[in-house]
Coordinates of C-alpha atoms in Angstrom, one line a residue:
R1 CA 4.0 28.9 28.9
H2 CA 6.3 27.6 26.2
V3 CA 5.9 23.9 25.4
A4 CA 8.4 22.2 23.2
D5 CA 7.2 20.2 20.3
F6 CA 9.6 17.2 20.7
Q7 CA 11.7 16.0 23.6
L8 CA 14.7 13.6 23.7
S9 CA 15.3 11.9 27.0
I10 CA 19.1 11.6 27.6
A11 CA 18.7 8.5 29.7
S12 CA 17.3 6.7 26.7
V13 CA 20.5 7.3 24.7
T14 CA 23.2 6.9 27.3
E15 CA 25.4 3.8 27.3
D16 CA 25.5 3.0 31.1
S17 CA 22.4 1.9 32.8
S18 CA 20.2 4.7 34.1
S19 CA 20.6 3.7 37.8
N20 CA 24.3 4.7 37.7
C21 CA 23.4 8.0 36.2
L22 CA 22.7 10.8 38.6
A23 CA 20.1 13.4 37.8
Q24 CA 22.9 16.1 37.8
D25 CA 25.0 14.1 35.4
L26 CA 22.1 13.7 33.0
Q27 CA 21.3 17.4 33.3
L28 CA 24.9 18.2 32.4
R29 CA 24.9 15.9 29.4
A30 CA 21.6 17.4 28.3
Q31 CA 23.1 20.9 28.4
K32 CA 26.3 19.8 26.6
L33 CA 24.3 18.1 23.8
A34 CA 21.9 21.0 23.5
E35 CA 24.9 23.4 23.0
R36 CA 26.4 21.2 20.3
L37 CA 23.2 20.9 18.2
R38 CA 22.4 23.6 15.6
C39 CA 19.0 25.0 14.6
D40 CA 17.9 24.8 10.9
A41 CA 15.0 25.7 8.7
V42 CA 12.8 23.2 10.6
V43 CA 14.0 23.5 14.2
S44 CA 13.9 27.0 15.5
E45 CA 15.0 26.4 19.1
I46 CA 17.0 23.8 21.1
S47 CA 17.2 23.9 24.9
A48 CA 18.0 21.6 27.8
G49 CA 15.3 20.5 30.2
Q50 CA 15.3 18.1 33.2
G51 CA 17.5 15.5 31.7
T52 CA 16.0 16.1 28.2
V53 CA 16.8 18.1 25.1
N54 CA 13.8 20.1 23.9
F55 CA 13.2 21.0 20.3
T56 CA 10.8 23.7 19.0
I57 CA 9.7 23.6 15.4
N58 CA 9.7 26.7 13.3
R59 CA 6.2 28.2 14.1
E60 CA 5.5 29.4 10.6
L61 CA 6.5 26.0 9.2
L62 CA 4.3 24.2 11.8
A63 CA 1.2 26.3 10.8
K64 CA 1.7 26.0 7.1
T65 CA 2.5 22.3 7.0
V66 CA -0.2 21.1 9.3
L67 CA -3.0 23.2 7.8
Q68 CA -2.0 22.5 4.3
Q69 CA -1.9 18.7 5.0
V70 CA -5.4 18.7 6.7
L71 CA -6.9 20.6 3.8
K72 CA -5.2 18.5 1.2
D73 CA -6.0 15.1 2.7
G74 CA -9.5 16.0 3.9
S75 CA -11.2 12.9 5.3
E76 CA -7.9 10.9 4.7
Y77 CA -5.9 13.1 7.0
G78 CA -3.9 11.0 9.4
V79 CA -4.5 7.8 7.5
K80 CA -2.1 8.9 4.7
S81 CA 0.7 9.2 7.3
E82 CA 4.0 7.3 6.7
L83 CA 3.2 5.4 9.9
F84 CA 0.8 3.3 7.7
S85 CA 3.0 3.1 4.6
T86 CA 4.2 -0.4 5.4
V87 CA 0.8 -1.8 6.6
P88 CA -0.3 -4.4 4.0
R89 CA -3.9 -4.0 2.7
Q90 CA -6.0 -7.0 4.0
K91 CA -9.3 -8.7 3.6
V92 CA -11.0 -8.5 7.0
V93 CA -14.2 -10.3 8.1
I94 CA -15.9 -8.9 11.3
E95 CA -18.7 -10.7 13.0
F96 CA -20.6 -8.5 15.4
S97 CA -24.0 -7.6 16.9
S98 CA -25.5 -11.1 16.4
P99 CA -28.9 -10.9 18.3
N100 CA -31.2 -13.9 18.8
I101 CA -34.5 -13.7 16.9
A102 CA -37.6 -13.5 19.3
K103 CA -35.4 -12.8 22.3
K104 CA -34.2 -9.6 24.0
F105 CA -31.7 -7.4 22.2
H106 CA -29.7 -6.9 25.4
I107 CA -27.1 -4.3 26.2
G108 CA -24.3 -6.8 25.3
H109 CA -25.7 -6.9 21.7
L110 CA -25.7 -3.0 21.7
R111 CA -22.0 -3.0 22.8
S112 CA -21.1 -5.6 20.2
T113 CA -22.8 -3.5 17.6
I114 CA -21.0 -0.2 18.3
V115 CA -17.6 -1.8 18.9
G116 CA -17.8 -3.9 15.8
N117 CA -18.9 -0.9 13.8
F118 CA -15.9 1.1 15.1
I119 CA -13.5 -1.6 14.2
A120 CA -15.0 -1.9 10.7
N121 CA -14.9 1.8 10.2
L122 CA -11.2 2.0 11.3
K123 CA -10.2 -0.9 9.0
V124 CA -12.0 0.6 6.0
A125 CA -10.4 4.0 6.6
L126 CA -7.0 2.3 6.6
G127 CA -7.7 0.8 3.2
H128 CA -8.6 -2.7 4.2
E129 CA -11.5 -4.6 2.5
V130 CA -14.0 -5.3 5.2
T131 CA -17.0 -7.7 5.2
R132 CA -19.4 -7.0 8.1
I133 CA -21.3 -10.2 9.2
N134 CA -24.3 -10.3 11.5
Y135 CA -24.6 -13.9 12.8
L136 CA -28.1 -14.3 14.0
G137 CA -29.5 -16.8 16.5
D138 CA -32.0 -18.1 14.0
W139 CA -32.1 -21.8 14.7
G140 CA -32.6 -24.2 17.5
M141 CA -35.2 -25.8 19.8
Q142 CA -36.6 -22.3 20.7
F143 CA -38.0 -22.1 17.1
G144 CA -40.0 -25.2 17.8
L145 CA -41.5 -23.4 20.7
L146 CA -42.0 -20.1 18.8
G147 CA -43.6 -22.0 15.9
V148 CA -46.2 -23.6 18.2
G149 CA -46.7 -20.3 20.0
F150 CA -47.3 -18.5 16.8
Q151 CA -49.9 -21.1 15.7
Q152 CA -51.7 -20.4 19.0
F153 CA -51.2 -16.6 19.7
G154 CA -49.7 -15.3 16.4
D155 CA -51.1 -12.5 14.2
K156 CA -49.9 -12.2 10.6
E157 CA -50.5 -8.5 10.5
K158 CA -48.5 -7.8 13.7
L159 CA -45.7 -10.0 12.4
K160 CA -45.5 -7.8 9.3
S161 CA -45.8 -4.4 11.1
S162 CA -43.6 -5.1 14.2
P163 CA -42.0 -8.5 14.0
L164 CA -39.4 -8.2 16.7
Q165 CA -41.9 -7.1 19.4
H166 CA -44.7 -9.5 18.3
L167 CA -42.4 -12.6 18.1
F168 CA -41.0 -11.6 21.6
E169 CA -44.5 -11.4 23.0
V170 CA -45.5 -14.7 21.5
Y171 CA -42.3 -16.3 22.8
V172 CA -43.0 -15.0 26.3
Q173 CA -46.6 -16.3 26.2
I174 CA -45.7 -19.8 25.0
N175 CA -42.8 -20.0 27.5
K176 CA -45.4 -19.8 30.3
A177 CA -46.9 -23.0 28.9
A178 CA -43.5 -24.6 28.1
E179 CA -43.6 -26.9 31.1
D180 CA -46.8 -28.5 29.8
E181 CA -46.0 -31.9 28.3
N182 CA -48.3 -31.4 25.3
T183 CA -46.6 -28.1 24.4
K184 CA -43.2 -29.7 24.8
K185 CA -44.1 -32.4 22.4
L186 CA -45.6 -30.0 19.9
A187 CA -42.5 -27.9 20.0
K188 CA -40.2 -30.9 19.5
D189 CA -42.3 -32.0 16.5
F190 CA -42.3 -28.5 15.0
F191 CA -38.5 -28.3 15.2
R192 CA -38.0 -31.9 14.0
K193 CA -40.1 -30.9 10.9
M194 CA -37.9 -27.9 10.4
E195 CA -34.8 -30.1 10.5
E196 CA -36.5 -32.5 8.0
H197 CA -37.2 -29.5 5.6
D198 CA -40.9 -29.7 5.9
E199 CA -42.2 -26.9 3.6
Q200 CA -45.0 -25.5 5.9
T201 CA -42.9 -25.2 9.0
L202 CA -39.9 -23.8 7.1
S203 CA -42.1 -21.3 5.4
L204 CA -43.3 -19.9 8.7
W205 CA -39.7 -19.9 10.1
K206 CA -38.5 -18.1 7.0
Q207 CA -41.2 -15.4 7.6
F208 CA -40.0 -15.0 11.2
R209 CA -36.4 -14.6 9.9
D210 CA -37.1 -12.3 6.9
F211 CA -39.4 -9.9 8.7
S212 CA -37.0 -9.7 11.6
I213 CA -34.1 -8.9 9.4
E214 CA -36.1 -6.2 7.6
E215 CA -36.8 -4.5 10.9
Y216 CA -33.2 -5.0 12.1
I217 CA -32.0 -3.2 9.0
R218 CA -34.3 -0.2 9.7
I219 CA -33.1 0.1 13.3
Y220 CA -29.4 -0.4 12.6
K221 CA -29.8 2.4 10.1
R222 CA -30.8 4.7 12.9
L223 CA -27.6 3.7 14.6
G224 CA -25.6 4.4 11.5
V225 CA -24.7 0.7 11.1
H226 CA -25.0 -1.7 8.1
F227 CA -24.1 -5.3 7.4
D228 CA -22.9 -6.9 4.2
E229 CA -24.2 -10.3 5.2
Y230 CA -27.0 -11.6 7.5
S231 CA -25.7 -15.0 8.3
G232 CA -27.0 -17.3 11.1
E233 CA -26.9 -20.6 12.9
S234 CA -29.5 -22.0 10.4
F235 CA -26.9 -21.8 7.6
Y236 CA -24.7 -24.3 9.3
Q237 CA -26.9 -27.0 10.8
E238 CA -25.9 -29.5 8.0
K239 CA -22.3 -28.3 7.6
S240 CA -21.8 -28.8 11.3
Q241 CA -22.3 -32.5 10.7
E242 CA -19.5 -32.5 8.2
V243 CA -17.3 -30.9 10.8
L244 CA -18.2 -33.6 13.3
K245 CA -17.2 -36.2 10.7
M246 CA -13.9 -34.4 10.1
L247 CA -13.1 -34.4 13.8
E248 CA -13.8 -38.1 13.9
D249 CA -11.8 -38.9 10.8
K250 CA -8.8 -37.0 12.1
G251 CA -9.0 -38.9 15.4
L252 CA -9.6 -35.7 17.3
L253 CA -12.9 -36.6 18.9
Q254 CA -12.5 -38.8 21.9
K255 CA -15.3 -40.4 24.0
T256 CA -15.2 -40.4 27.8
T257 CA -16.4 -43.3 29.8
K258 CA -19.8 -41.6 30.1
G259 CA -19.9 -41.3 26.3
T260 CA -19.4 -37.5 26.2
G261 CA -17.5 -36.3 23.1
I262 CA -14.4 -34.2 23.9
V263 CA -11.5 -32.7 22.0
D264 CA -8.1 -32.8 23.8
L265 CA -6.6 -29.4 23.8
S266 CA -3.6 -30.1 26.1
E267 CA -0.1 -29.8 24.8
K268 CA 1.0 -33.1 26.3
K269 CA -2.2 -34.8 25.1
D270 CA -3.0 -35.7 28.7
L271 CA -6.5 -34.2 28.8
S272 CA -5.4 -31.5 31.2
S273 CA -7.3 -29.1 29.0
F274 CA -10.2 -30.2 26.9
S275 CA -13.4 -28.9 25.3
T276 CA -16.6 -30.8 25.6
V277 CA -18.3 -30.7 22.2
M278 CA -21.0 -33.4 22.3
R279 CA -23.5 -34.7 24.8
S280 CA -23.5 -38.5 25.4
D281 CA -26.9 -38.7 23.6
G282 CA -25.2 -37.4 20.5
T283 CA -26.8 -33.9 20.4
S284 CA -24.6 -30.8 20.2
L285 CA -23.9 -29.3 23.5
Y286 CA -24.2 -25.5 24.1
I287 CA -20.9 -24.7 25.7
T288 CA -21.2 -21.0 25.7
R289 CA -23.6 -19.5 28.2
Q290 CA -24.3 -16.2 26.6
F291 CA -25.4 -16.6 23.0
L292 CA -26.1 -20.3 22.9
I293 CA -23.9 -20.8 19.8
V294 CA -23.4 -24.4 19.0
F295 CA -19.7 -25.2 18.8
F296 CA -19.8 -27.2 15.6
R297 CA -21.8 -24.4 13.9
D298 CA -19.0 -21.9 14.8
L299 CA -16.4 -24.3 13.5
A300 CA -18.4 -24.8 10.3
A301 CA -19.0 -21.0 9.9
A302 CA -15.3 -20.2 10.3
I303 CA -14.3 -22.8 7.6
D304 CA -17.1 -21.7 5.3
R305 CA -16.1 -18.0 5.6
M306 CA -12.5 -18.9 4.8
N307 CA -13.6 -20.7 1.6
K308 CA -16.0 -17.9 0.7
H309 CA -14.0 -14.7 1.5
S310 CA -10.3 -15.9 1.7
W311 CA -9.8 -13.5 4.5
D312 CA -6.5 -12.4 6.1
T313 CA -8.0 -11.6 9.5
M314 CA -11.3 -12.6 11.1
I315 CA -12.5 -10.7 14.2
Y316 CA -15.3 -11.8 16.5
V317 CA -16.8 -9.1 18.8
T318 CA -18.6 -10.4 21.8
D319 CA -18.6 -10.0 25.6
K320 CA -15.7 -11.5 27.6
S321 CA -17.8 -14.3 29.1
Q322 CA -17.2 -16.0 25.7
S323 CA -13.4 -15.8 25.8
N324 CA -13.0 -19.5 26.6
H325 CA -15.3 -20.5 23.9
F326 CA -13.3 -18.6 21.2
Q327 CA -10.0 -19.8 22.7
H328 CA -11.2 -23.4 22.3
L329 CA -12.7 -22.7 18.9
F330 CA -9.3 -21.4 17.5
Q331 CA -7.4 -24.3 19.1
I332 CA -9.7 -26.9 17.6
L333 CA -9.4 -25.3 14.2
K334 CA -5.6 -25.4 14.5
L335 CA -5.7 -29.1 15.5
M336 CA -7.9 -29.7 12.4
G337 CA -5.0 -28.5 10.3
Y338 CA -6.3 -24.9 9.7
D339 CA -3.2 -22.7 10.3
W340 CA -5.3 -19.7 9.5
A341 CA -6.8 -20.1 13.0
E342 CA -3.9 -18.0 14.2
R343 CA -5.3 -15.1 12.3
C344 CA -8.7 -15.3 14.1
Q345 CA -9.1 -12.7 16.8
H346 CA -11.6 -12.3 19.6
V347 CA -12.2 -8.7 20.7
S348 CA -14.0 -9.0 24.0
F349 CA -15.7 -6.3 26.1
G350 CA -16.9 -5.9 29.6
L351 CA -20.4 -5.8 31.0
V352 CA -22.6 -2.7 31.3
Q353 CA -24.6 -2.4 34.5
G354 CA -27.7 -0.3 35.1
M355 CA -28.9 0.6 31.7
K356 CA -32.7 1.0 32.0
T357 CA -35.2 3.0 30.0
R358 CA -38.2 4.8 31.7
R359 CA -40.2 1.7 30.8
G360 CA -37.8 -0.5 32.7
E361 CA -35.3 -3.1 31.5
V362 CA -34.0 -2.9 27.9
V363 CA -35.8 -5.4 25.7
F364 CA -35.3 -3.9 22.2
L365 CA -32.6 -1.8 20.7
E366 CA -35.3 0.6 19.5
D367 CA -36.2 1.3 23.2
V368 CA -32.6 2.6 23.8
L369 CA -32.7 4.8 20.7
N370 CA -36.1 6.2 21.6
E371 CA -35.0 6.8 25.1
V372 CA -31.8 8.6 24.2
R373 CA -33.7 10.8 21.7
S374 CA -36.5 11.8 24.1
R375 CA -34.0 12.6 27.0
M376 CA -31.9 14.6 24.6
L377 CA -34.9 16.5 23.3
Q378 CA -35.9 17.4 26.9
N379 CA -32.3 18.6 27.6
M380 CA -32.3 20.7 24.4
A381 CA -35.7 22.2 25.2
S382 CA -34.6 23.3 28.7
A383 CA -31.2 24.6 27.5
K384 CA -31.2 28.4 27.1
T385 CA -28.7 28.4 24.3
T386 CA -30.7 26.1 21.9
K387 CA -31.5 27.9 18.7
E388 CA -34.3 27.0 16.4
I389 CA -33.1 24.0 14.5
E390 CA -34.5 22.4 11.4
D391 CA -35.0 18.8 12.6
P392 CA -34.8 18.7 16.4
M393 CA -35.8 14.9 16.5
E394 CA -32.9 13.9 14.2
T395 CA -30.4 16.2 16.0
A396 CA -31.4 14.9 19.4
E397 CA -30.9 11.3 18.2
K398 CA -27.5 12.0 16.7
V399 CA -26.3 13.9 19.8
G400 CA -27.8 11.3 22.1
L401 CA -26.0 8.5 20.2
A402 CA -22.8 10.4 20.4
A403 CA -23.3 10.5 24.2
L404 CA -23.9 6.7 24.4
I405 CA -20.9 5.9 22.3
I406 CA -18.5 8.2 24.1
Q407 CA -19.6 6.9 27.5
D408 CA -19.0 3.4 26.2
F409 CA -15.7 4.0 24.5
R410 CA -13.9 6.1 27.2
G411 CA -12.3 3.3 29.0
L412 CA -10.8 0.0 28.0
L413 CA -13.3 -2.2 26.2
S414 CA -12.7 -5.1 28.6
S415 CA -13.8 -3.0 31.6
D416 CA -17.2 -3.3 33.1
Y417 CA -18.9 0.0 33.8
Q418 CA -22.0 1.4 35.5
F419 CA -24.2 3.2 32.9
S420 CA -25.7 6.6 33.8
W421 CA -28.0 8.6 31.6
D422 CA -27.3 11.8 33.5
R423 CA -23.6 11.4 33.2
A424 CA -23.7 10.5 29.5
L425 CA -25.9 13.4 28.5
Q426 CA -24.1 16.2 30.3
S427 CA -23.3 19.1 28.0
R428 CA -20.1 20.0 29.9
G429 CA -17.2 17.7 30.6
D430 CA -15.9 14.8 28.6
T431 CA -19.0 13.7 26.9
G432 CA -20.3 13.0 23.4
V433 CA -22.7 16.0 23.8
F434 CA -19.6 18.2 24.3
L435 CA -18.0 16.9 21.1
Q436 CA -21.2 17.5 19.1
Y437 CA -21.6 21.0 20.6
T438 CA -17.9 21.9 19.7
H439 CA -18.5 20.6 16.1
A440 CA -21.7 22.6 15.7
R441 CA -20.1 25.7 17.1
L442 CA -17.1 25.5 14.8
H443 CA -19.4 24.9 11.9
S444 CA -21.6 28.0 12.6
L445 CA -18.4 30.0 13.0
E446 CA -17.5 29.1 9.4
Q447 CA -21.1 29.8 8.2
M448 CA -21.1 33.2 9.9
H449 CA -17.8 34.3 8.3
G450 CA -18.2 32.7 4.9
S451 CA -16.7 29.2 4.6
E452 CA -15.5 29.9 1.0
Q453 CA -12.1 30.8 2.5
L454 CA -9.5 32.5 0.4
I455 CA -7.2 30.2 -1.4
D456 CA -3.9 31.7 -0.4
V457 CA -4.3 32.5 3.3
N458 CA -1.1 33.4 5.1
V459 CA -1.2 31.3 8.2
A460 CA 2.2 32.4 9.4
C461 CA 0.6 34.9 11.7
L462 CA -0.8 32.0 13.9
Q463 CA 1.7 32.5 16.6
E464 CA -0.4 32.7 19.8
P465 CA 0.1 29.8 22.4
D466 CA -3.5 28.8 22.0
A467 CA -3.2 28.5 18.2
I468 CA 0.1 26.6 18.6
S469 CA -1.6 24.1 21.1
V470 CA -4.3 23.3 18.5
L471 CA -1.7 22.9 15.7
Q472 CA 0.5 20.6 17.8
H473 CA -2.5 18.5 18.7
L474 CA -3.6 18.2 15.0
L475 CA -0.1 17.1 14.2
R476 CA -0.4 14.1 16.5
Y477 CA -3.6 12.7 15.0
D478 CA -1.9 10.0 13.0
E479 CA -0.1 8.6 16.1
V480 CA -3.5 8.2 17.8
L481 CA -5.0 6.4 14.8
Y482 CA -1.9 4.1 14.7
R483 CA -2.3 3.2 18.4
S484 CA -6.0 2.4 17.9
S485 CA -5.2 0.3 14.8
Q486 CA -2.7 -1.7 16.8
D487 CA -4.9 -2.6 19.8
L488 CA -8.4 -1.9 18.3
Q489 CA -9.3 0.2 21.4
P490 CA -11.3 3.3 20.6
K491 CA -10.3 5.1 23.8
H492 CA -7.2 6.6 22.2
I493 CA -9.3 8.4 19.6
V494 CA -11.9 9.4 22.2
S495 CA -9.4 11.1 24.5
Y496 CA -7.7 12.8 21.5
L497 CA -11.0 14.2 20.3
L498 CA -12.0 15.4 23.8
T499 CA -8.7 17.2 24.2
L500 CA -9.0 18.7 20.7
S501 CA -12.5 20.0 21.6
H502 CA -11.2 21.6 24.8
L503 CA -8.3 23.2 23.0
A504 CA -10.6 24.5 20.2
A505 CA -13.0 25.9 22.8
V506 CA -10.2 27.8 24.5
A507 CA -8.9 29.1 21.1
H508 CA -12.4 30.1 20.2
K509 CA -12.5 32.4 23.2
T510 CA -9.0 33.9 22.9
L511 CA -8.6 34.1 19.1
P512 CA -11.6 36.0 17.8
V513 CA -12.4 36.0 14.1
K514 CA -14.9 38.9 14.3
G515 CA -13.2 42.3 14.6
S516 CA -9.7 41.0 13.7
A517 CA -7.7 42.3 10.7
P518 CA -8.8 40.4 7.5
E519 CA -5.6 38.5 7.1
L520 CA -5.6 37.3 10.8
A521 CA -9.3 36.5 10.6
Q522 CA -8.8 34.3 7.6
A523 CA -5.8 32.5 9.2
R524 CA -7.9 31.8 12.3
L525 CA -10.8 30.6 10.3
R526 CA -8.5 28.2 8.5
L527 CA -7.3 26.9 11.9
F528 CA -10.8 26.4 13.2
H529 CA -11.8 24.8 9.9
A530 CA -8.9 22.3 10.2
A531 CA -9.9 21.5 13.8
R532 CA -13.5 20.8 12.8
L533 CA -12.4 18.6 9.9
V534 CA -10.3 16.4 12.1
L535 CA -12.9 16.3 14.8
A536 CA -15.5 15.2 12.3
N537 CA -13.2 12.5 10.9
G538 CA -12.5 11.1 14.3
M539 CA -16.2 11.2 15.3
K540 CA -17.2 9.3 12.1
L541 CA -14.7 6.6 12.8
L542 CA -16.3 6.1 16.2
G543 CA -19.7 5.7 14.5
I544 CA -20.9 9.2 15.4
T545 CA -22.6 11.5 12.8
P546 CA -21.5 15.1 13.5
V547 CA -24.3 17.7 13.7
T548 CA -24.1 21.2 12.4
Q549 CA -26.7 22.8 14.6
M550 CA -27.5 22.4 18.3

């Protein structure tokens, strides 16, 4: 079946509105136009379709141009396209992951981590200067409780060897006693001392923070994620007071009859929309449910980052339950006179239901990584096609992570979805396992036939429909990157890579390298090499490390 490379819809270029134009009329116009147009060195065929004019590109030119471009640009293929030529290079700050020390690293944090990492990878690939910030929940009353708990149940050795787990256990233990008046008082005293810069309590708090960050870094590394800055709520406890004063000085802070502090966000200044920012007893009010981020600290952090990084865009990646919070945050910054608030962006995502490990509910990120690795190892062991591979543990982890990421990125980020291990880890169908399998298969094809390919391969012989389908698809990669760069949705890249893998799998069957004439074999190898390069590039953008054996 012959598929045209480009199509022009006649309705889109006719003067009169399409409703007056009958299908026959459009058909006639298409035929007339097709007859008047001439082929040239680039366009080899022009024909009329259903109200369209279809153009076919010279097949030799298509093969030569695409394969040359992929080989020449390598990892920058698609990014060097003229689609991006007018895009200004920017400084971008991205805040993502942001777990709370001593609390569960829940599935929302995992989603924030992989989505933020994808956005950062994409921005870097497009030539922007990116700062990745992890804004930890590392301050607040819960540290008073944790401090007291550690004095009672803590173990210095366990804190060093497995800080996240130990602090979580201590926190759970002390929480059982949290209703006890004496414990409450001790916790309040501990936190008050922290706020007053008492050396002893701060030194213990600092150990909690430092050991936790060390372990986070190690676990993020398994995910293929890194941060340029580990910030946190603790950085802004004093600066938030300055923000409060600025709000008061600018007359933006109003008190209700009950003494609650509010900022009027309505256009008519009639309090039809407002944000509560302070309790009547003067303490900051947590107005976000999910990551108890204090409002003033977020304001202070945004202002501080502008002073420090002079960014052009700042992106926050959190779940959609915080949309209101960020809307208010940006509005208040604007009211304070910071016009750059318009360049702040909240990328929100939906909720994931049903992710459990064999041990039950997800408590630590490491639980998820270990689970995905062990399930994948099991699948690999039971698969008949699995060859002996050098490092099965590492391969299982990379393939398993690809499965997690693809299941997460297939739909719109804002959609909620039901998580399923079985569906994610299927080897057939549109999964991360299938992408990894395709990459490994193409890689071994190159290994088998010598990847030191001839310099001057004549690719003009790639005329079969299955070869053309792969070439046409490779040609479209830049458009897909452009779409994802516009709306920051990974799904465009995911569906592109899945289609590429399906097309490559078909071509692998119908276009054998082994047993073909040398010139044809070399041309086909070049085609498969280009497909593997683009597949690998796209996978890396999504945060997946391609494997070469499976």
